[in-house]
CSV table of N, CA and C in Angstrom, one decimal:
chain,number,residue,atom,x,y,z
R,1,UNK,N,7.2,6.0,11.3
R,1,UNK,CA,7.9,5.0,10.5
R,1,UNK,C,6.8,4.2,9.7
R,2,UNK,N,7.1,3.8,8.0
R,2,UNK,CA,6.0,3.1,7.5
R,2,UNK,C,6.1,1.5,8.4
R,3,UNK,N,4.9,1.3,7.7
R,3,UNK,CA,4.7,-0.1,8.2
R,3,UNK,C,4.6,-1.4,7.2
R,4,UNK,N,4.3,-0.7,6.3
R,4,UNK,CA,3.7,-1.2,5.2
R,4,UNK,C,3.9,-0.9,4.0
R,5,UNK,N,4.2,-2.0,3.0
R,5,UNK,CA,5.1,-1.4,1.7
R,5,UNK,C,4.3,-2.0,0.1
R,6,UNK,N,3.7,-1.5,-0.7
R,6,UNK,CA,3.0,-1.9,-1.8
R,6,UNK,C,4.0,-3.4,-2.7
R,7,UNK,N,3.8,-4.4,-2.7
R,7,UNK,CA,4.5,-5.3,-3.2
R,7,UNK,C,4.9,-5.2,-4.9
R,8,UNK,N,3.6,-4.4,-5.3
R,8,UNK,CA,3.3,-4.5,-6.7
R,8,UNK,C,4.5,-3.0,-7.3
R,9,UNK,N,4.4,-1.8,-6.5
R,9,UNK,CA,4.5,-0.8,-6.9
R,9,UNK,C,6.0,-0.7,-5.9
R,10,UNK,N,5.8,-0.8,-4.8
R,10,UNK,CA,7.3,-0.4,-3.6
R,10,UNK,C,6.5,0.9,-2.7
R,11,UNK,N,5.7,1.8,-3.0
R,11,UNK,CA,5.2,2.5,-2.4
R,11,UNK,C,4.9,2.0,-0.9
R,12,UNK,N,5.4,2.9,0.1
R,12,UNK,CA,5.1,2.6,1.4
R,12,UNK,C,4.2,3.5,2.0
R,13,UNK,N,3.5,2.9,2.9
R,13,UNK,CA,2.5,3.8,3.7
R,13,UNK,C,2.8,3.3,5.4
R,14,UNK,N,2.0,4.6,6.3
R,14,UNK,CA,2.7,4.6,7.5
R,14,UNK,C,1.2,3.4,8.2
R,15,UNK,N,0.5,3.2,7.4
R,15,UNK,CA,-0.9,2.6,8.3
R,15,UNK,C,-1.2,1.3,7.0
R,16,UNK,N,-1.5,0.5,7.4
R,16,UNK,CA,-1.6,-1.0,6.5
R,16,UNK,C,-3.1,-0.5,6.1
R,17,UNK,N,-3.7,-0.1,6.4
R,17,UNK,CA,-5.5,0.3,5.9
R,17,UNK,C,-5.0,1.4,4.8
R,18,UNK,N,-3.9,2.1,4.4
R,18,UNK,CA,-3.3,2.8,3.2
R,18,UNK,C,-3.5,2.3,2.5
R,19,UNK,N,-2.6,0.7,2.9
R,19,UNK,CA,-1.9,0.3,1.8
R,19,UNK,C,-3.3,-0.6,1.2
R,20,UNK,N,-4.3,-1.1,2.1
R,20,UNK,CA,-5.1,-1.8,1.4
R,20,UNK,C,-5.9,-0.9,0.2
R,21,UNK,N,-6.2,0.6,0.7
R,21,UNK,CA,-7.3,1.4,0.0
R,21,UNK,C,-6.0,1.1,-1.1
R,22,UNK,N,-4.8,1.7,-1.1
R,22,UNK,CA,-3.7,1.5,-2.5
R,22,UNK,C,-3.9,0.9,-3.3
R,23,UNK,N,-3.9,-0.7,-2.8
R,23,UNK,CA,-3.8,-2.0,-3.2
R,23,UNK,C,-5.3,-1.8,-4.7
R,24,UNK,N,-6.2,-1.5,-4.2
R,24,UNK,CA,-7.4,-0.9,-5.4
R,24,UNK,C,-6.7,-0.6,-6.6
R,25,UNK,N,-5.8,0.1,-6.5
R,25,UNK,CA,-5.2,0.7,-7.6
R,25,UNK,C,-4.8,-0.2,-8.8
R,26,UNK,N,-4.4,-1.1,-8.1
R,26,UNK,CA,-4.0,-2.8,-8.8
R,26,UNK,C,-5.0,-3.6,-8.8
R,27,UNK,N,-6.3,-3.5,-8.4
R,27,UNK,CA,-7.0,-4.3,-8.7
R,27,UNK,C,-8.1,-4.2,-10.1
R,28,UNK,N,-7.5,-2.6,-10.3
R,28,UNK,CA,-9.0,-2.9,-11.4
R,28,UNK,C,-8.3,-2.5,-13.0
């Protein structure tokens, strides 16, 4: 089951360390 859901995007991932490496995607 995910745990963790991208705020920016909706994208969910099953491990919150996903969602941080993701989270990059919106930072640059």
């Amino acid at each position: 089951d995910e745990t963790a859901a991208c705020e920016l995007c909706g994208k969910r991932f099953s491990h919150e360390e996903d969602l941080i490496t993701h989270m990059r995607v919106h930072m640059g």
